[in-house]
Short mmCIF file of C-alpha atoms and ligand atoms in Angstrom, two decimals:
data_model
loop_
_atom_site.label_atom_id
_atom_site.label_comp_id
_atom_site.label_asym_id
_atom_site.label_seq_id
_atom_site.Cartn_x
_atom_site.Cartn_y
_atom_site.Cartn_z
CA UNK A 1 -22.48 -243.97 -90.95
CA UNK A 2 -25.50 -243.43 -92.53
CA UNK A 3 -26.58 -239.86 -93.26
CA UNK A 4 -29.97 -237.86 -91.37
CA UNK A 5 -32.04 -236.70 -93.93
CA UNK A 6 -32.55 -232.66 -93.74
CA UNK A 7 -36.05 -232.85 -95.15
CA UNK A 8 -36.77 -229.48 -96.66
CA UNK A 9 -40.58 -229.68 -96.67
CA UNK A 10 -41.09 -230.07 -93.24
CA UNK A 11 -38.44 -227.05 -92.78
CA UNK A 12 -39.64 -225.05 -94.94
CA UNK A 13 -43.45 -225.60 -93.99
CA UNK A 14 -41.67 -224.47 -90.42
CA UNK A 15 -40.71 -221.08 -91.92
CA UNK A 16 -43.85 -220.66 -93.67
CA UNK A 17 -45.88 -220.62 -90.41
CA UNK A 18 -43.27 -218.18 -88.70
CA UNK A 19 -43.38 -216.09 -91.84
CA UNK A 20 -47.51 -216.29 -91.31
CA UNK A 21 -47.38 -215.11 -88.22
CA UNK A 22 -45.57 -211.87 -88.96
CA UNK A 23 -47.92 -211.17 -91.82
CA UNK A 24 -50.64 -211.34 -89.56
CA UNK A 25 -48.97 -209.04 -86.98
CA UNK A 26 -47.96 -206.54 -89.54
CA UNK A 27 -51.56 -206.69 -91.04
CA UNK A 28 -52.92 -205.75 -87.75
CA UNK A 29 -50.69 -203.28 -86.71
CA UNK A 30 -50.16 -201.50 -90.40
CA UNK A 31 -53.76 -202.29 -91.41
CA UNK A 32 -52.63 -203.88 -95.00
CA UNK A 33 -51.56 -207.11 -96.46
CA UNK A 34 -47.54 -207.70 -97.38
CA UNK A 35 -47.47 -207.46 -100.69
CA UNK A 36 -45.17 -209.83 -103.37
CA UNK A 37 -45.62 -208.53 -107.07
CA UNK A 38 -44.63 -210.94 -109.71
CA UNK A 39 -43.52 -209.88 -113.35
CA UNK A 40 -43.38 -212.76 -115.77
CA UNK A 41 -42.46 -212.17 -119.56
CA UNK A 42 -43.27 -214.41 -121.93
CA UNK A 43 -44.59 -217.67 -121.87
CA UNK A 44 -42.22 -220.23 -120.78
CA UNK A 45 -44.38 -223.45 -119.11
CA UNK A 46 -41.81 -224.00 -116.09
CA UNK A 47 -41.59 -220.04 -115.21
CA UNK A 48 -45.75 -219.77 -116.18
CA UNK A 49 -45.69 -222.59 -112.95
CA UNK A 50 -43.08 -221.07 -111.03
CA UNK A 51 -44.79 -217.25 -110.93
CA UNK A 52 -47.91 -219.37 -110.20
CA UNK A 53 -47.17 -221.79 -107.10
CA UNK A 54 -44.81 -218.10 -105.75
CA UNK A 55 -48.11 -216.15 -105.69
CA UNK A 56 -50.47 -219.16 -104.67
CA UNK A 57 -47.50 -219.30 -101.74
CA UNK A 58 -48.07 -215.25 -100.41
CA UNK A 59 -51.64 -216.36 -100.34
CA UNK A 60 -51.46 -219.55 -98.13
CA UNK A 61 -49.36 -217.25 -95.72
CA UNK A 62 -51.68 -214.34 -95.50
CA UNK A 63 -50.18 -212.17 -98.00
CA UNK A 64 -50.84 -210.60 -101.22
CA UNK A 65 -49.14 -212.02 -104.41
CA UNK A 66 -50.45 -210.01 -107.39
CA UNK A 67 -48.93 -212.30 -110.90
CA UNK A 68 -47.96 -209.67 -113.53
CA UNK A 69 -48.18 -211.29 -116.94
CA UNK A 70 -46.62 -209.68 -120.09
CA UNK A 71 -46.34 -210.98 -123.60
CA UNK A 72 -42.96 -212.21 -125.25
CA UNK A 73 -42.94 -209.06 -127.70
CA UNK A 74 -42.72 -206.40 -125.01
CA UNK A 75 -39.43 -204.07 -125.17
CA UNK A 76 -37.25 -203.80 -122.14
CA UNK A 77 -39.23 -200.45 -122.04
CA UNK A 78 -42.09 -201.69 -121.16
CA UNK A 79 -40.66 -203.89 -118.83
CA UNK A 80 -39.47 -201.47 -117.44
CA UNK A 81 -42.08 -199.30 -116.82
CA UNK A 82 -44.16 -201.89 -115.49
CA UNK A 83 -41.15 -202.58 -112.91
CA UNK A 84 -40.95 -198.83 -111.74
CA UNK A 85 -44.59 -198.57 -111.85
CA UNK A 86 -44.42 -201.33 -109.13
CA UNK A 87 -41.56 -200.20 -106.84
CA UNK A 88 -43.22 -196.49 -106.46
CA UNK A 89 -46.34 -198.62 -105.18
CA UNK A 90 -45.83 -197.70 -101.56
CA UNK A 91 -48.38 -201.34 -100.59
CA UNK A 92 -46.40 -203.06 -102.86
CA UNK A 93 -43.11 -204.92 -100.65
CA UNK A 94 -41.52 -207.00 -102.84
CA UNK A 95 -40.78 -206.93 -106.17
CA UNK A 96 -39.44 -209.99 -108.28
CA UNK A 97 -39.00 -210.48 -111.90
CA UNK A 98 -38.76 -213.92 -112.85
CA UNK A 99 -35.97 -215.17 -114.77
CA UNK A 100 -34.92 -215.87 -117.61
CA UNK A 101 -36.40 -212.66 -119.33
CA UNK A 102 -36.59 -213.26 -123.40
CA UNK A 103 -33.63 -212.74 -125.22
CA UNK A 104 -34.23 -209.72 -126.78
CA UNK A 105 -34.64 -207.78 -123.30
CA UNK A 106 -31.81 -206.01 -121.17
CA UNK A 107 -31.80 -208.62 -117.77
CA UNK A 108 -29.40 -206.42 -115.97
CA UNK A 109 -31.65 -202.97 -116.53
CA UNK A 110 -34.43 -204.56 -115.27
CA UNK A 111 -32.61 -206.10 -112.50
CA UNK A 112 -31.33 -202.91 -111.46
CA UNK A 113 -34.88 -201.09 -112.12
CA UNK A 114 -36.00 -203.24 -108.55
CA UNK A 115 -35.16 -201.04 -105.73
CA UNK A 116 -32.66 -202.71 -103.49
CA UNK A 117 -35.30 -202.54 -100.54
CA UNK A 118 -38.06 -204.45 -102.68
CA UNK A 119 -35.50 -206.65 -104.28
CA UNK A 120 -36.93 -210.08 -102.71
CA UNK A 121 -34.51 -211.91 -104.80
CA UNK A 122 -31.65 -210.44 -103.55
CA UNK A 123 -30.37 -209.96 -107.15
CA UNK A 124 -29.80 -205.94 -107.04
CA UNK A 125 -26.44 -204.82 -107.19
CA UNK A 126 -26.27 -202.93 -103.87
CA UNK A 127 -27.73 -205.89 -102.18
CA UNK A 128 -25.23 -208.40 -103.58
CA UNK A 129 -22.10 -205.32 -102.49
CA UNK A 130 -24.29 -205.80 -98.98
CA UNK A 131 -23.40 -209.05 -98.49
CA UNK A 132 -20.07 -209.28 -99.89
CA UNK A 133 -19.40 -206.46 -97.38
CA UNK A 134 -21.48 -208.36 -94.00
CA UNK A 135 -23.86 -205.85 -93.89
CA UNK A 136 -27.71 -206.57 -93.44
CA UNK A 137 -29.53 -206.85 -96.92
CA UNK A 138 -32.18 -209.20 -98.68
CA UNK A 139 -29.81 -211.94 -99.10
CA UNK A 140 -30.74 -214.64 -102.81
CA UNK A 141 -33.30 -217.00 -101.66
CA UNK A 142 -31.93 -220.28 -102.60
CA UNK A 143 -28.64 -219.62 -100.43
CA UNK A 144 -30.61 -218.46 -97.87
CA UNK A 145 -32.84 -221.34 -97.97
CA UNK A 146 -29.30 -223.51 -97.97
CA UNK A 147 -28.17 -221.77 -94.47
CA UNK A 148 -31.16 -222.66 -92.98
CA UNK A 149 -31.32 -225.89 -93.55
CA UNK A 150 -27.30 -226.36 -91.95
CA UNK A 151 -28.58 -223.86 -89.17
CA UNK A 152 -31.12 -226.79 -88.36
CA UNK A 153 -28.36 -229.39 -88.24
CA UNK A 154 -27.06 -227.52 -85.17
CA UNK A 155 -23.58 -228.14 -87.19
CA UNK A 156 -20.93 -225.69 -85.91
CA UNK A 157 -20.04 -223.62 -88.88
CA UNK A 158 -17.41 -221.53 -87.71
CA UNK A 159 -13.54 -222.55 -88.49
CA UNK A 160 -15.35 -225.75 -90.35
CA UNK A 161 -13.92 -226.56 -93.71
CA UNK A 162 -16.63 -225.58 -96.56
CA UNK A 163 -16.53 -226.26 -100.57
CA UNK A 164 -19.19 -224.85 -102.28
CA UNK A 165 -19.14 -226.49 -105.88
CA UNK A 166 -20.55 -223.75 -108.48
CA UNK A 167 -20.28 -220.06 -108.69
CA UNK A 168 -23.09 -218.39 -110.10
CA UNK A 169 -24.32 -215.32 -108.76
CA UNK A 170 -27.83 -216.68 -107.77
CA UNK A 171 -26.56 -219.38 -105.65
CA UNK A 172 -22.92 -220.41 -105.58
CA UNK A 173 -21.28 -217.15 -104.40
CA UNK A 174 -23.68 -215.89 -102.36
CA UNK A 175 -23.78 -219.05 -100.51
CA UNK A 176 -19.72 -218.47 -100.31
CA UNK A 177 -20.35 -215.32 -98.75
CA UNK A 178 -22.85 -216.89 -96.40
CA UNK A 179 -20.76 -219.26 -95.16
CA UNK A 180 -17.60 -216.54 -94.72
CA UNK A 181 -20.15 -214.16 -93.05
CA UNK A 182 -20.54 -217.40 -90.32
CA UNK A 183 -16.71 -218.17 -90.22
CA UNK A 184 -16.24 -220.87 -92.09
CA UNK A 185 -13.39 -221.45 -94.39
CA UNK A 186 -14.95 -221.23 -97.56
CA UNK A 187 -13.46 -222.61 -101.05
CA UNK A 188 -15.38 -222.04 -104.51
CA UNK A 189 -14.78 -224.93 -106.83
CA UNK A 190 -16.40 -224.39 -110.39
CA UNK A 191 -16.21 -225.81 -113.79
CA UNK A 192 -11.95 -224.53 -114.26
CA UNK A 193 -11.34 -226.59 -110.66
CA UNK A 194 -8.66 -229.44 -110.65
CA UNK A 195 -9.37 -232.44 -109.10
CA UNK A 196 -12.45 -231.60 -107.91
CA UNK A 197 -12.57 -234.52 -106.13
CA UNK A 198 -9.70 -233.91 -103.89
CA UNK A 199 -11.26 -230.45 -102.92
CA UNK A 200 -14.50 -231.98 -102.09
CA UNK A 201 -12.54 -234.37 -99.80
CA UNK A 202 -11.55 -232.03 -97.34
CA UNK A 203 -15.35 -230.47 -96.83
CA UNK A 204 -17.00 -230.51 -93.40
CA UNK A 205 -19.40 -228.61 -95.59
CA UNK A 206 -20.43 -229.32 -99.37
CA UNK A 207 -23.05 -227.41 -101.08
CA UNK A 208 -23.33 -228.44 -104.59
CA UNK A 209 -25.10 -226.03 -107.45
CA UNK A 210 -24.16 -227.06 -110.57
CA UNK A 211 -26.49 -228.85 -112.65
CA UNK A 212 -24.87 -232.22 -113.17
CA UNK A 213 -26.42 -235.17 -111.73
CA UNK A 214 -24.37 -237.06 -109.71
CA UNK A 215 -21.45 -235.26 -110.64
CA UNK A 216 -20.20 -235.18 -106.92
CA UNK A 217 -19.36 -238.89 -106.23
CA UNK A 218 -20.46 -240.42 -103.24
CA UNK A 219 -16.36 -241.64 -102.40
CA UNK A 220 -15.86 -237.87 -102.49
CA UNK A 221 -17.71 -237.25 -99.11
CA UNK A 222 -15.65 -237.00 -95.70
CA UNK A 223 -17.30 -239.11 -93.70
CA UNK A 224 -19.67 -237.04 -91.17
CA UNK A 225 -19.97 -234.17 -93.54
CA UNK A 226 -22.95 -232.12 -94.11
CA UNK A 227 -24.29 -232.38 -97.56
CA UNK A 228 -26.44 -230.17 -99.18
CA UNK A 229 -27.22 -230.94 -102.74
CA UNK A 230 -29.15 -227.66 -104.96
CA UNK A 231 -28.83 -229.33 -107.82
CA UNK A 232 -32.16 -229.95 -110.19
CA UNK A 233 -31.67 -232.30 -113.09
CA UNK A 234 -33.24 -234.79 -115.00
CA UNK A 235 -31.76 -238.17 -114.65
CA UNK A 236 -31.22 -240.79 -117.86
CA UNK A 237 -34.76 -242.35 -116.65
CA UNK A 238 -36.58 -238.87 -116.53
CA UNK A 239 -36.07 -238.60 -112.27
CA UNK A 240 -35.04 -235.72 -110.77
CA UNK A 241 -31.71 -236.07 -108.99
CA UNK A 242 -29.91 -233.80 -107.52
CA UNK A 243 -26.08 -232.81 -108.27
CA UNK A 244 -24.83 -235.53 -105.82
CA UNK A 245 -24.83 -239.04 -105.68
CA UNK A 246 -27.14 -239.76 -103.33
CA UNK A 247 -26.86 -243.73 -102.75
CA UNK A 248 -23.10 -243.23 -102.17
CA UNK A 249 -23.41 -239.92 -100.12
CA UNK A 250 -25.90 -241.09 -97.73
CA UNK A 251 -23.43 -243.69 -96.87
CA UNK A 252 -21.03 -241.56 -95.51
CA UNK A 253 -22.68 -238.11 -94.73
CA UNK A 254 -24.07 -236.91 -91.51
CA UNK A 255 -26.65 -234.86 -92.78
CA UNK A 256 -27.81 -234.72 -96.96
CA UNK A 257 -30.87 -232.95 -98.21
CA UNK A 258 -32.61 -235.31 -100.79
CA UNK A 259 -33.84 -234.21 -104.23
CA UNK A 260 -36.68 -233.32 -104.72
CA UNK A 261 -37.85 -232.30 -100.98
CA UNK A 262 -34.24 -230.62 -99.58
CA UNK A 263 -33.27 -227.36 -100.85
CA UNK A 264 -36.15 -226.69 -103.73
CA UNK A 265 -39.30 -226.28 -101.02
CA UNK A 266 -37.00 -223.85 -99.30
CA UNK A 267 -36.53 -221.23 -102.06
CA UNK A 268 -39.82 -220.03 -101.52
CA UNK A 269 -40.10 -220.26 -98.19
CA UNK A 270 -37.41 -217.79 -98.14
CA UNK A 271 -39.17 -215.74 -100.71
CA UNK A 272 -41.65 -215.51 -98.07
CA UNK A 273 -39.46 -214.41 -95.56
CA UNK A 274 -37.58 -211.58 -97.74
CA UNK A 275 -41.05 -210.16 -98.50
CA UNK A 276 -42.29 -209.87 -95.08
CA UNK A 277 -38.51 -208.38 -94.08
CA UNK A 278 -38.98 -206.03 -96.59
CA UNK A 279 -42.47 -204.91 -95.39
CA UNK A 280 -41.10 -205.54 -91.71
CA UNK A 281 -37.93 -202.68 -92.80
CA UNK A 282 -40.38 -200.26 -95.19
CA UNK A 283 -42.45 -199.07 -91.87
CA UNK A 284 -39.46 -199.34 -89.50
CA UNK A 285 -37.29 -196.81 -91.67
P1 NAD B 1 -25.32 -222.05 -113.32
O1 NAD B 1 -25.38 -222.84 -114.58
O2 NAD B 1 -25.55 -220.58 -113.34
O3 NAD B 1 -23.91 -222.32 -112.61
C1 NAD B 1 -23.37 -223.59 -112.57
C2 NAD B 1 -21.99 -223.51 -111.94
O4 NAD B 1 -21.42 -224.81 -111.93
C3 NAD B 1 -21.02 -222.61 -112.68
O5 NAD B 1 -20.51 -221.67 -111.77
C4 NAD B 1 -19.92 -223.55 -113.18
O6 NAD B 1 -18.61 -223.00 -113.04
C5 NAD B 1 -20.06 -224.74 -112.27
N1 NAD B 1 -19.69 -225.98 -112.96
C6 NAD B 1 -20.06 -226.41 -114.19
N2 NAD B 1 -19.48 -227.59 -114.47
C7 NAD B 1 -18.72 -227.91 -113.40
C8 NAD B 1 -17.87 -229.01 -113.10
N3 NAD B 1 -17.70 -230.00 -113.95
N4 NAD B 1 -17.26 -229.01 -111.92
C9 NAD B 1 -17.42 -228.02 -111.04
N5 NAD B 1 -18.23 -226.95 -111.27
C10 NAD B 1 -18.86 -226.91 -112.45
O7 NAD B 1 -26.37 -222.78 -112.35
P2 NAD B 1 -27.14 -222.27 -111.03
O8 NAD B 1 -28.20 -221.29 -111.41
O9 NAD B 1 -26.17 -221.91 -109.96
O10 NAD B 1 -27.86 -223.63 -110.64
C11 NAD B 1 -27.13 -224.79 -110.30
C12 NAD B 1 -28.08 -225.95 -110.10
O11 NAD B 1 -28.95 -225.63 -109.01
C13 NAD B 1 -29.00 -226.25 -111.27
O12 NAD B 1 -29.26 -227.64 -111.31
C14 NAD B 1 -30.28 -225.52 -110.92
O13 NAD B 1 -31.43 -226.10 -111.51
C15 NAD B 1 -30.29 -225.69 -109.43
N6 NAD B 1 -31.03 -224.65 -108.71
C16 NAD B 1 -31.90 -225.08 -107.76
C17 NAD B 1 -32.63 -224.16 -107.04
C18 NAD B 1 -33.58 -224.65 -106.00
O14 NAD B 1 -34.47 -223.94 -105.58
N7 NAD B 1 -33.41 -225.88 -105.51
C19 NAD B 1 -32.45 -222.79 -107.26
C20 NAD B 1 -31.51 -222.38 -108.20
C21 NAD B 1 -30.79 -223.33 -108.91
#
């Protein structure tokens, strides 16, 4: 068998224009754009791009994205005054503050400082007890971004066997819950698993998010699985590969999202689609 490819730009170009189209109708209706504010800290170069292409993104879909630029010296005071500042903005919708923040600052305070109904990233406390509990929230954007793209394999999820290799709170265990929340049956493998392998051999379902290219081998893959690979690294040649071995996989997979142009275009998409929720829920409420 060889594997479909689940191409993420053409997906996620798909939820861009449906994400459009409610801006527009909420413009209309509420006279105002929906609103994305972005707080970057610092000066990293991949988050300086990052902030940039996320607010160039509300743009192209007929929304506001406002880039909030701070210098590496400021105290998680000011950070955090700029945050609140933000969330009591009643035109401001969404709220993100990208990560990492500089050492010397208090991530979780500032986290926490985004009020659950503006927290587009999904990262707030209350909307990560949400999930874990199946009740509606602004769910992480990556794993979001993952269930879409299995949603548009027309895959049965329910009762299929899932392994979702990695278990960070940005994208491994929310996907988990994701997965629970649609019936699957849902195992989290992580860096203490044994034989990794042997788990991955039973998966209807693999999502890997770990940050090891190829370190899911291509023999590991149930033949007609779906594959869906988050993984971002630099290869030995300077490529960007995913977490999965691609050549192998796409031997034996039904569906497999490449890298780059699978699950990476979809993160914002769904960025998109939290902030126009949010706006969507603010007038509804
Ligand atoms: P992380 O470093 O926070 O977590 C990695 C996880 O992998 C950990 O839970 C760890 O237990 C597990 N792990 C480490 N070694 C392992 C091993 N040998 N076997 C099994 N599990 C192992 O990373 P993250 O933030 O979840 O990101 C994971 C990958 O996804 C990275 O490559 C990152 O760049 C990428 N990523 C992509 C997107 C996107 O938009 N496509 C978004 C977020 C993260």
């Amino acid at each position: 068998m060889t594997a479909t490819i689940l191409d993420g730009k053409a997906i996620a170009a798909k939820v861009r224009k449906e994400v459009a189209e409610r801006a527009s109708a909420f413009r209309i209706r509420h006279g105002r754009l929906v609103g994305l504010e972005v707080v970057l800290v610092g000066d990293d170069a991949a988050s300086v791009v990052y902030t940039r292409n996320k607010a160039k993104a509300c743009e192209e879909a007929g929304m506001r994205g406002v880039l909030h630029r701070m210098p590496a010296s400021s105290s998680t005071q000011d950070v955090l005054a700029k945050v609140r500042g933000l969330v009591a903005d009643a035109s401001v919708d969404g709220v993100l503050v990208q990560l990492p923040l500089p050492k010397h600052i208090d991530t979780t305070a500032v986290l926490d400082a985004v009020a659950p109904e503006k927290d587009v990233d999904g990262f707030h406390p209350v909307n990560v007890g949400r999930l874990a509990s199946g009740r509606p929230c602004l769910v992480s954007c990556t794993p979001a971004g993952c269930m879409r793209l299995l949603d548009e394999t027309g895959v049965s999820l329910a009762g299929a066997r899932a392994v979702v290799v990695g278990r960070s709170t940005i994208v491994g265990k929310p996907m988990a819950q994701l997965l629970l929340a649609r019936d699957a049956t849902v195992t989290i493998a992580h860096s203490k698993t044994r034989d990794l392998g042997d788990v991955v051999r039973e998966a209807e379902i693999v999502v890997a998010a770990v940050g090891r290219p190829a370190l899911v081998r291509g023999d590991w893959i149930r033949p007609g699985a779906v594959v869906i690979d988050v993984g971002i690294n630099r290869n030995d040649d300077g490529k960007l590969v995913g977490d999965v071995d691609f050549a192998g996989a796409v031997e034996r997979a039904s569906w497999i999202t490449p890298v780059p142009g699978g699950v990476g275009p979809m993160t914002i998409a769904m960025l998109l689609a939290n902030t126009v929720q949010a706006a969507e829920a603010a007038v509804a409420s």
